[in-house]
Amino acid sequence: MRRTTLRRIGVPRSLTRGWGLAGALTLVALLALAVAGPLLAPHPLDEPVADVGQLPGPGLWLGADQLGRDVFSRTLHGGLTTLGVSVGGTLALYLVGVPLGVVAGYRGGWVDAVTVRAADVLLALPGLLLALLLVAGLGGSGGVLLLCVVLTQLPALTRLVRTATLEAGSRAFVEAARARGESAVRVVGFDVLPTIRPVILADAGLRLRSSVIVVAGLNFLGLGLHPPTADWGLMISENRDIIGLNPWAALAPGALLALFTVAANAVGDESAATRTATRTAARTAAGTAAGTDPTDAAPTDADPREARP
Amino acid sequence: MTARPQLPPLARFLLARLAGGAFTLLLAATLVFLATNVLPGDIAHAVLGANATPELVASVRADLGLDEPPHRRYLDFIGGLLTGDLGNSSAALAQGNVLPVADVIGTPLRNTAVLAAITFALFVPLCLVLAGVAASRVGGTVDRLLSGGTIAAAAFPEFLVATVLISVFFDALDWLPPLAAVPEGRTPLDDPLALVMPVTTLLVLCVATGFRLVRAAAVEVLAEPYVDWARLNGVPEATVLRRYVLRNALAPAVQAFAEVARYLFGGVIVVEAVFAFPGIGGLLVRGISVNDVQQTCVIATVLAVLYWAINTLADLAVIRLVPRLRTEASR
């Protein structure tokens, strides 16, 4: 019953069971922690409350960091920056990438040619290099990190959406809608978008994971947010030197960060696997109708992890 | 009908790739220049600090050529790249020294090449063996453990893997040095122990990325009729794996290795920074943090060229391995 309700409000099937469900619940819990964490922190962020690298004890659940500040409070605070920028950046990525890919795939012509060419140029640079260049040019801040998330993954997403749109555009019901004289906006909104939705959403989890890795990586390298901000990526690099004194100062934010990326990975992996299985089942059922040419499967079966910077 | 001399397909493919590559790399270099030169952020200010007098800033800007119009600087940059003149380090120039970028990047490039080569030389056999073992026991415990483990490992940021390794093997056990610095005039190979952790970090992430792709390819080949045929004819399993499966899974495997090599680019930058390894990635990060525009531009362009070369080499290797593609390649 519950599952049908979830399905009805648009939750993909892969997230209602097994690892997909576990991953989704973990993501929600960590996001809730990141948002509510700052309210729960028992100590001030920027003031020393104990000796440098003091081990955990009563009232100081995770010990003290390299400046004697409370690790527990800073960990509660530190999720909001990384997760906020990553989730916001991933949303922005889809808000830009999906329209771009749909327009390129549906319009064709020079719009398509320019989009594909631009995507190829961006793909000619390793993702992290692109992010580093942006940081070099603009300096590190939340907005720049968000831009990095969008730009490092935009070319891959745009190409994926474009390919899916091309495929959908040649389907009979889309051609029928066009032949009826429906406007491009209607055809895209009612026929193309619903058709390509599963393809687009299949690797959303993996893109979220890539986003977190980009953001946390730049913060860790000291090129993103600046101290004294409490941020998981930044905390790991700041406290590496005192890992012999109080390992929790680096490992606690690290563990939460890893939990988030692993959960995002599980969600992405499950939805990608479910999608492949559904496709295979559909194709077997449809017999030769879906095409026996093995290259037919190439665009969607390509590994979605390519976007990893 | 005029009979035009026909180049062999492979040569045509290469020519097309070189022409396309030259164009793409020119655009990439332009992008690099735009990102570092046109966006705000002024090295003169960064080097001299907030208290510098306007006159001092102006004179340093003049030394750096920053008062030239952007299009002049762009043409200088591209022209320099084409003629092999990589310019001088902006950060050194701002302090009154002349330090050609070409001199700065040589040793780090070699160090990074050593690090990447060791990682790759260990990765390829390891990945093939693990994927072969998992694929020949599809759905079994070993397969599930390996698949699950690599999926989880793929989700770990590389700096986290490095941090965990350091906390275990340096802080807890004190077996391995936490840094992989290489003294002036030495090579990374002089201190192999220091390389263990950087290489392990990269290896974990490479295997996590490559394993699944190679396993999928091997599983597919194992389902082919000729594998059944070989088994039914009593060919030993090891020979089946080596002669029939490995040979046919090699083309997709090479693509997976190319994917991993591309991925190594990002991984190497971070890992070098974590372990203070004197490679090109660490140099890039340091250059960015002191706003060294010229050095950043050159390193980014060099990395783009290497990235392109790896992609092209992988495509070539795949064409060599799949005879069918040799005639289709140029289409």
XYZ file of C-alpha atoms in Angstrom:
640
model
C 0.000 0.000 0.000
C 2.595 2.454 1.174
C 4.700 1.696 -1.875
C 1.861 2.403 -4.258
C 1.289 5.739 -2.546
C 4.949 6.630 -2.888
C 4.880 5.544 -6.525
C 1.804 7.659 -7.154
C 3.473 10.846 -5.937
C 6.330 10.187 -8.329
C 8.979 8.409 -6.267
C 10.874 6.029 -8.581
C 10.358 2.331 -7.873
C 14.063 1.803 -7.230
C 13.888 4.034 -4.134
C 11.125 2.078 -2.409
C 13.131 -1.050 -1.626
C 16.556 -2.485 -0.842
C 19.695 -0.410 -1.201
C 17.864 2.323 -3.057
C 15.566 2.836 -0.063
C 18.456 2.693 2.419
C 20.411 5.225 0.342
C 17.441 7.563 -0.013
C 16.701 7.462 3.725
C 20.374 8.147 4.531
C 20.428 11.123 2.169
C 17.305 12.576 3.755
C 18.675 12.009 7.271
C 22.019 13.664 6.447
C 20.329 16.630 4.772
C 18.107 17.020 7.844
C 21.216 16.861 10.037
C 22.945 19.487 7.917
C 19.981 21.852 8.144
C 19.113 21.265 11.804
C 22.719 20.720 12.959
C 23.607 24.386 13.536
C 20.655 24.654 15.948
C 21.841 21.664 17.979
C 25.497 22.637 18.344
C 26.348 22.917 22.059
C 29.472 25.102 21.738
C 30.402 28.257 19.810
C 32.120 27.648 16.471
C 35.119 29.928 16.598
C 36.245 29.846 20.211
C 38.621 27.369 21.790
C 36.863 25.314 24.446
C 39.628 22.802 25.189
C 43.277 21.991 24.511
C 44.444 21.519 20.942
C 43.576 17.999 19.740
C 42.027 16.947 23.055
C 40.460 13.484 22.879
C 36.681 13.013 23.212
C 35.255 13.111 26.720
C 32.064 14.105 28.561
C 30.608 17.317 27.097
C 33.142 17.175 24.283
C 31.754 14.259 22.294
C 34.263 14.353 19.440
C 37.131 16.127 21.144
C 38.820 19.348 20.057
C 40.338 20.387 16.731
C 43.655 21.969 15.743
C 42.683 25.245 17.433
C 40.976 23.673 20.445
C 37.472 24.232 19.048
C 34.658 21.730 19.608
C 34.660 19.168 16.790
C 31.095 18.026 17.519
C 29.662 21.530 17.072
C 31.734 22.206 13.984
C 30.698 18.876 12.451
C 27.033 19.730 13.044
C 27.577 23.069 11.318
C 29.851 21.837 8.554
C 27.351 19.856 6.494
C 25.266 22.803 5.387
C 27.943 24.407 3.218
C 29.069 21.262 1.380
C 25.658 19.633 1.024
C 23.873 22.929 0.338
C 26.231 23.869 -2.478
C 26.227 20.316 -3.868
C 22.462 19.859 -3.821
C 21.840 23.406 -5.050
C 24.471 22.987 -7.743
C 22.980 19.681 -8.884
C 19.511 21.267 -9.106
C 20.944 24.206 -11.058
C 22.750 21.716 -13.291
C 19.455 20.064 -14.228
C 17.671 23.417 -14.602
C 20.287 24.469 -17.175
C 21.255 21.139 -18.739
C 17.806 19.695 -19.443
C 16.426 22.712 -21.385
C 19.740 23.030 -23.239
C 19.772 19.360 -24.242
C 16.080 19.298 -25.167
C 16.338 22.427 -27.318
C 19.478 21.134 -29.036
C 17.976 17.703 -29.676
C 14.531 18.951 -30.727
C 15.496 21.986 -32.801
C 18.564 20.464 -34.440
C 20.363 22.630 -36.996
C 22.905 25.197 -35.891
C 21.632 25.319 -32.294
C 22.429 21.641 -31.987
C 25.795 21.997 -33.722
C 26.897 24.839 -31.443
C 25.733 23.044 -28.287
C 27.516 19.809 -29.176
C 30.700 21.643 -30.146
C 30.697 23.636 -26.898
C 30.128 20.480 -24.874
C 33.027 18.794 -26.659
C 35.367 21.674 -25.845
C 34.415 21.535 -22.163
C 34.903 17.765 -22.217
C 38.405 18.277 -23.635
C 39.473 19.461 -20.183
C 39.449 17.139 -17.167
C 36.537 18.105 -14.905
C 38.644 19.003 -11.885
C 40.924 21.151 -14.056
C 37.913 23.135 -15.236
C 36.859 23.665 -11.626
C 40.400 24.715 -10.648
C 40.508 27.247 -13.489
C 37.206 28.758 -12.398
C 38.488 29.040 -8.850
C 41.731 30.541 -10.151
C 39.820 33.171 -12.081
C 37.043 33.975 -9.635
C 38.428 33.039 -6.218
C 36.762 30.609 -3.848
C 33.237 31.224 -2.534
C 29.937 29.393 -2.309
C 28.701 30.845 -5.599
C 31.868 29.897 -7.461
C 31.710 26.360 -6.061
C 28.129 26.118 -7.308
C 29.282 27.274 -10.739
C 32.000 24.599 -10.639
C 29.405 21.901 -9.903
C 27.283 23.039 -12.844
C 30.049 23.554 -15.397
C 31.996 20.351 -14.696
C 28.920 18.186 -15.316
C 26.958 20.295 -17.794
C 28.552 18.919 -20.987
C 27.878 15.270 -20.102
C 24.289 15.942 -18.979
C 23.479 18.103 -22.007
C 24.740 15.426 -24.352
C 22.749 12.740 -22.537
C 19.525 14.775 -22.686
C 20.159 15.676 -26.315
C 20.615 12.029 -27.325
C 17.474 11.006 -25.425
C 15.500 13.844 -27.046
C 16.688 12.832 -30.508
C 15.518 9.289 -29.802
C 12.162 10.441 -28.415
C 11.678 12.906 -31.269
C 11.666 10.113 -33.831
C 8.958 8.107 -32.028
C 5.617 7.755 -33.792
C 3.510 9.528 -31.159
C 5.787 12.565 -31.226
C 5.585 12.719 -35.004
C 1.816 12.360 -34.752
C 1.644 15.258 -32.313
C 3.711 17.370 -34.674
C 1.562 16.386 -37.608
C -1.540 17.495 -35.674
C 0.033 20.922 -35.683
C 0.713 21.123 -31.940
C 3.167 23.769 -30.880
C 6.763 22.819 -30.094
C 6.230 23.765 -26.451
C 3.255 21.383 -26.160
C 5.032 18.528 -27.919
C 8.087 18.911 -25.703
C 6.069 19.342 -22.525
C 3.530 16.556 -23.038
C 5.360 14.027 -25.213
C 9.134 14.468 -25.180
C 9.806 15.324 -21.517
C 7.710 12.478 -20.039
C 9.442 10.058 -22.430
C 12.983 11.080 -21.530
C 12.317 11.580 -17.811
C 13.576 8.133 -16.730
C 16.796 8.567 -18.727
C 17.429 11.940 -17.139
C 16.668 10.849 -13.596
C 18.500 7.513 -13.776
C 21.884 8.952 -12.872
C 20.790 11.887 -10.719
C 22.215 10.108 -7.672
C 25.598 9.643 -9.344
C 25.659 13.299 -10.380
C 24.878 14.347 -6.822
C 27.813 12.212 -5.672
C 30.107 13.843 -8.235
C 28.913 17.265 -7.073
C 29.770 16.512 -3.459
C 33.203 15.218 -4.460
C 33.956 18.370 -6.485
C 32.831 20.718 -3.717
C 34.471 18.835 -0.858
C 37.628 18.351 -2.946
C 38.027 22.062 -3.673
C 37.387 22.911 -0.025
C 39.902 20.281 1.028
C 42.538 21.725 -1.333
C 42.011 25.085 0.347
C 40.746 26.662 -2.882
C 37.067 26.855 -1.974
C 35.615 28.241 1.232
C 38.006 29.910 3.641
C 38.668 29.343 7.344
C 37.210 29.812 9.900
C 34.155 28.422 8.072
C 33.076 25.096 9.536
C 32.896 22.813 6.519
C 33.420 19.061 6.298
C 35.957 19.203 3.445
C 37.844 22.055 5.061
C 37.781 20.372 8.489
C 39.394 17.233 7.095
C 42.330 19.155 5.659
C 42.702 21.454 8.692
C 42.828 18.574 11.134
C 45.080 16.253 9.180
C 48.083 17.489 11.142
C 46.588 16.541 14.501
C 45.248 13.180 13.345
C 47.714 11.563 15.773
C 46.236 13.547 18.678
C 42.518 13.418 17.967
C 41.710 11.412 14.836
C 37.984 12.224 15.208
C 38.610 15.849 14.270
C 39.242 14.714 10.678
C 37.480 11.369 10.623
C 34.054 12.494 11.938
C 33.389 14.984 9.101
C 35.051 12.497 6.744
C 32.707 9.706 7.791
C 29.596 11.842 7.282
C 30.886 12.999 3.906
C 31.574 9.390 2.903
C 28.144 8.317 4.148
C 26.562 10.934 1.918
C 28.539 10.009 -1.211
C 28.002 6.276 -0.652
C 24.260 6.830 -0.141
C 24.035 9.026 -3.259
C 25.935 6.318 -5.105
C 23.517 3.622 -3.901
C 20.521 5.660 -5.028
C 22.101 6.344 -8.417
C 23.229 2.778 -8.848
C 19.867 1.254 -7.970
C 17.892 3.540 -10.257
C 20.357 2.930 -13.105
C 20.146 -0.840 -12.556
C 16.337 -0.807 -12.366
C 16.200 1.188 -15.547
C 18.484 -1.192 -17.440
C 16.454 -4.164 -16.191
C 13.168 -2.534 -17.235
C 14.562 -1.734 -20.644
C 15.886 -5.233 -21.162
C 12.559 -6.739 -20.072
C 10.642 -4.415 -22.366
C 12.901 -5.231 -25.253
C 12.632 -8.972 -24.714
C 8.843 -8.661 -24.516
C 8.701 -6.539 -27.643
C 10.835 -9.062 -29.506
C 12.462 -7.618 -32.580
C 10.318 -4.495 -32.544
C 12.736 -2.650 -30.285
C 15.521 -3.378 -32.733
C 18.108 -6.121 -32.637
C 20.992 -3.873 -33.525
C 23.288 -3.958 -30.489
C 24.463 -0.394 -31.125
C 20.900 0.681 -30.386
C 21.622 0.260 -26.699
C 24.851 2.215 -26.753
C 23.798 5.744 -25.722
C 21.864 4.800 -22.602
C 23.998 1.849 -21.568
C 27.092 4.043 -21.582
C 28.495 4.274 -18.104
C 26.966 7.258 -16.306
C 30.056 7.518 -14.108
C 31.820 9.293 -16.987
C 30.830 12.515 -15.309
C 33.093 11.870 -12.375
C 35.699 14.609 -12.274
C 35.892 9.023 -62.770
C 39.212 10.148 -61.476
C 41.038 7.646 -59.346
C 42.110 9.541 -56.246
C 44.885 8.036 -54.221
C 43.248 6.454 -51.165
C 44.894 6.622 -47.780
C 44.490 3.547 -45.627
C 41.507 3.936 -43.241
C 43.692 4.071 -40.153
C 45.763 6.927 -41.562
C 42.622 8.819 -42.514
C 41.275 8.305 -39.027
C 44.516 9.616 -37.534
C 44.557 12.674 -39.780
C 40.939 13.462 -38.925
C 41.669 13.078 -35.225
C 44.767 15.286 -35.422
C 42.897 18.034 -37.256
C 39.937 17.859 -34.890
C 42.291 17.690 -31.927
C 44.230 20.780 -32.987
C 40.975 22.721 -33.236
C 39.640 21.463 -29.901
C 42.930 22.160 -28.125
C 43.028 25.698 -29.513
C 39.546 26.262 -28.103
C 40.588 24.647 -24.812
C 43.638 26.936 -24.552
C 41.350 29.887 -25.239
C 39.047 28.726 -22.476
C 42.021 28.416 -20.122
C 43.134 31.937 -20.987
C 39.636 33.361 -20.548
C 39.171 31.698 -17.168
C 42.461 32.920 -15.734
C 43.083 36.239 -17.485
C 39.772 37.884 -18.132
C 37.983 36.973 -14.949
C 38.786 39.293 -12.052
C 41.557 38.490 -9.596
C 44.776 40.438 -9.828
C 48.125 38.843 -9.199
C 49.827 42.153 -8.475
C 47.484 42.717 -5.565
C 47.707 39.089 -4.451
C 51.510 39.079 -4.334
C 52.025 42.514 -2.849
C 49.297 42.250 -0.254
C 46.631 44.709 0.738
C 49.039 47.393 1.948
C 50.863 47.947 -1.338
C 50.939 51.496 -2.680
C 49.097 52.121 -5.943
C 52.428 53.061 -7.618
C 54.001 49.739 -6.641
C 50.971 47.821 -7.896
C 51.095 49.752 -11.173
C 54.782 48.992 -11.723
C 54.298 45.277 -11.013
C 51.318 45.219 -13.343
C 53.504 46.757 -16.042
C 56.217 44.136 -15.431
C 53.622 41.407 -15.825
C 52.229 42.919 -18.997
C 48.838 43.217 -17.343
C 48.302 46.724 -18.700
C 48.302 45.393 -22.258
C 44.840 44.911 -23.759
C 43.454 41.370 -23.327
C 43.529 40.505 -27.027
C 47.270 41.307 -27.182
C 47.937 39.096 -24.185
C 45.818 36.349 -25.717
C 47.747 36.431 -28.994
C 51.032 36.464 -27.041
C 49.901 33.433 -25.051
C 48.748 31.371 -28.039
C 51.747 32.447 -30.127
C 54.049 31.507 -27.261
C 52.468 28.064 -26.967
C 52.875 27.466 -30.703
C 56.508 28.566 -30.778
C 57.398 26.756 -27.554
C 57.892 29.951 -25.550
C 55.980 29.232 -22.361
C 56.642 32.594 -20.771
C 57.750 33.388 -17.235
C 56.155 32.576 -13.913
C 53.963 35.542 -12.965
C 54.411 35.014 -9.237
C 58.209 35.113 -9.521
C 58.041 38.104 -11.866
C 55.943 40.035 -9.380
C 58.743 39.569 -6.858
C 61.330 40.754 -9.353
C 62.709 37.390 -10.480
C 62.636 35.902 -13.958
C 61.682 32.228 -13.831
C 60.768 30.576 -17.139
C 57.722 28.313 -16.744
C 59.398 25.735 -18.988
C 62.114 25.287 -16.312
C 59.567 24.999 -13.517
C 57.321 22.337 -14.996
C 59.902 19.843 -16.274
C 60.733 17.957 -13.074
C 57.146 17.909 -11.726
C 55.942 16.522 -15.060
C 58.480 13.711 -14.812
C 57.543 12.987 -11.177
C 53.863 12.828 -12.037
C 54.610 10.576 -14.995
C 56.456 8.197 -12.648
C 53.564 8.181 -10.168
C 50.954 7.629 -12.881
C 53.025 4.964 -14.641
C 53.551 2.931 -11.452
C 49.850 3.174 -10.620
C 48.799 2.149 -14.099
C 51.299 -0.712 -14.316
C 49.845 -2.154 -11.102
C 46.254 -1.330 -11.972
C 45.953 -3.116 -15.326
C 46.857 -6.662 -14.177
C 45.056 -6.220 -10.844
C 41.872 -5.053 -12.529
C 41.985 -7.829 -15.147
C 42.487 -10.542 -12.518
C 39.790 -9.231 -10.150
C 37.297 -8.707 -12.975
C 38.086 -12.152 -14.410
C 37.623 -13.817 -11.031
C 34.320 -12.000 -10.432
C 33.009 -12.593 -13.946
C 33.730 -16.314 -13.888
C 31.664 -16.610 -10.702
C 28.790 -14.278 -11.606
C 26.360 -13.930 -8.736
C 28.611 -15.859 -6.341
C 29.882 -14.630 -2.999
C 33.247 -13.488 -4.385
C 31.548 -11.587 -7.187
C 29.087 -9.924 -4.829
C 31.840 -8.957 -2.383
C 34.059 -7.510 -5.107
C 31.200 -5.691 -6.835
C 29.832 -4.274 -3.602
C 33.295 -3.271 -2.377
C 34.202 -1.446 -5.561
C 30.855 0.362 -5.710
C 31.410 1.625 -2.180
C 35.043 2.529 -2.897
C 34.015 4.445 -6.013
C 31.932 6.729 -3.841
C 34.874 7.763 -1.640
C 36.558 11.070 -2.438
C 40.272 10.449 -2.988
C 41.379 12.850 -0.255
C 39.336 10.832 2.211
C 40.960 7.550 1.194
C 44.347 9.247 1.572
C 43.456 10.651 4.996
C 42.283 7.265 6.254
C 45.438 5.582 4.920
C 47.618 8.167 6.657
C 45.789 7.784 9.957
C 46.200 3.996 9.836
C 49.641 3.443 8.319
C 51.407 6.482 9.742
C 49.660 7.546 12.941
C 48.497 4.177 14.227
C 51.105 1.767 12.861
C 53.958 4.105 11.884
C 54.917 1.884 8.953
C 54.864 4.428 6.149
C 55.859 8.094 5.843
C 52.872 10.476 5.586
C 54.494 12.672 2.929
C 56.023 11.829 -0.405
C 58.240 14.861 -0.890
C 61.174 14.352 -3.254
C 64.375 16.283 -2.439
C 65.953 18.468 -5.106
C 67.852 16.445 -7.692
C 66.379 13.082 -6.673
C 63.719 11.000 -8.368
C 60.576 9.617 -6.715
C 62.029 6.128 -7.134
C 64.843 6.880 -4.663
C 62.361 6.537 -1.814
C 59.923 3.797 -2.811
C 58.417 3.530 0.662
C 57.092 7.081 0.415
C 55.302 6.167 -2.809
C 53.308 3.328 -1.253
C 50.460 5.415 0.106
C 49.988 7.770 -2.886
C 50.036 4.797 -5.261
C 47.644 2.810 -3.042
C 45.194 5.733 -2.905
C 45.197 6.069 -6.675
C 45.000 2.303 -7.104
C 41.913 1.999 -4.889
C 40.110 4.620 -6.921
C 41.295 3.277 -10.285
C 40.169 -0.260 -9.501
C 36.856 1.080 -8.187
C 36.304 2.854 -11.502
C 37.682 0.205 -13.841
C 36.548 -3.037 -12.220
C 32.858 -2.766 -13.031
C 33.425 -1.896 -16.694
C 35.871 -4.749 -17.271
C 33.690 -7.195 -15.327
C 30.657 -6.282 -17.423
C 32.667 -6.884 -20.596
C 33.927 -10.240 -19.329
C 30.429 -11.341 -18.289
C 29.168 -10.537 -21.760
C 31.944 -12.522 -23.452
C 31.430 -15.471 -21.088
C 27.850 -15.764 -22.321
C 29.006 -16.177 -25.970
C 28.455 -19.547 -27.670
C 32.158 -19.971 -28.481
C 32.943 -20.025 -24.758
C 30.416 -22.838 -24.267
C 31.948 -24.574 -27.260
C 35.443 -24.359 -25.791
C 34.268 -25.644 -22.419
C 32.300 -28.508 -23.960
C 35.415 -29.487 -25.858
C 37.253 -29.849 -22.598
C 39.480 -26.764 -22.867
C 40.771 -26.076 -19.332
C 38.982 -23.159 -17.620
C 42.204 -21.127 -17.253
C 42.826 -21.407 -20.978
C 39.222 -20.474 -21.721
C 39.613 -17.343 -19.633
C 42.945 -16.390 -21.124
C 42.477 -17.307 -24.790
C 38.774 -16.787 -25.375
C 37.512 -14.358 -22.774
C 40.473 -12.050 -22.199
C 41.178 -11.629 -25.906
C 37.588 -10.690 -26.687
C 37.010 -8.556 -23.618
C 40.192 -6.607 -24.281
C 38.617 -3.941 -26.508
C 36.010 -2.839 -23.961
C 38.687 -3.247 -21.282
C 40.965 -0.809 -23.089
C 38.103 1.674 -23.169
C 37.679 1.150 -19.453
C 41.415 1.735 -18.952
C 41.154 4.966 -20.938
C 38.304 6.002 -18.672
C 40.512 5.264 -15.688
C 43.428 7.170 -17.215
C 41.169 10.192 -17.685
C 40.043 9.812 -14.138
C 43.667 9.613 -12.945
C 44.053 13.251 -14.025
C 41.721 14.533 -11.346
C 42.859 11.962 -8.801
C 46.530 12.754 -9.271
C 46.004 16.467 -8.651
C 44.312 15.824 -5.315
C 46.610 12.992 -4.220
C 49.724 15.041 -4.971
C 48.356 17.859 -2.881
C 47.565 15.527 0.043
C 50.967 13.837 0.113
C 52.967 16.947 -0.840
C 54.267 15.018 -3.834
C 56.217 17.369 -6.127
C 54.222 16.683 -9.285
C 52.446 18.788 -11.860
C 49.078 18.618 -10.088
C 50.469 19.934 -6.820
C 52.301 22.658 -8.747
C 49.036 23.640 -10.435
C 47.212 23.914 -7.117
C 50.042 25.953 -5.558
C 50.176 28.211 -8.622
C 46.453 28.875 -8.349
C 46.646 29.695 -4.660
C 49.262 32.411 -5.358
C 47.492 33.591 -8.520
C 50.332 32.635 -10.864
C 48.438 33.272 -14.084
C 51.049 32.313 -16.647
C 52.072 29.091 -14.920
C 48.440 28.065 -14.403
C 47.628 28.681 -18.069
C 50.605 26.665 -19.277
C 50.013 23.705 -16.941
C 46.306 23.612 -17.764
C 47.088 23.605 -21.479
C 49.733 20.898 -21.069
C 47.217 18.776 -19.153
C 44.595 19.323 -21.868
C 47.081 18.147 -24.503
C 47.932 15.020 -22.474
C 44.246 14.354 -21.872
C 43.554 14.562 -25.584
C 46.539 12.330 -26.375
C 45.301 9.640 -23.980
C 41.827 9.699 -25.514
C 43.247 9.394 -29.009
C 45.660 6.608 -28.061
C 42.842 4.649 -26.407
C 40.683 4.983 -29.520
C 43.597 3.813 -31.649
C 44.204 0.838 -29.377
C 40.551 -0.160 -29.575
C 40.651 0.040 -33.368
C 43.738 -2.158 -33.397
C 42.017 -4.711 -31.175
C 38.703 -4.855 -33.031
C 39.409 -5.646 -36.696
C 35.859 -4.697 -37.705
C 36.480 -1.097 -36.685
C 39.571 -0.719 -38.866
C 37.534 -0.103 -41.983
C 34.716 1.733 -40.238
C 36.951 4.070 -38.308
C 37.318 6.709 -40.961
C 33.632 6.963 -41.741
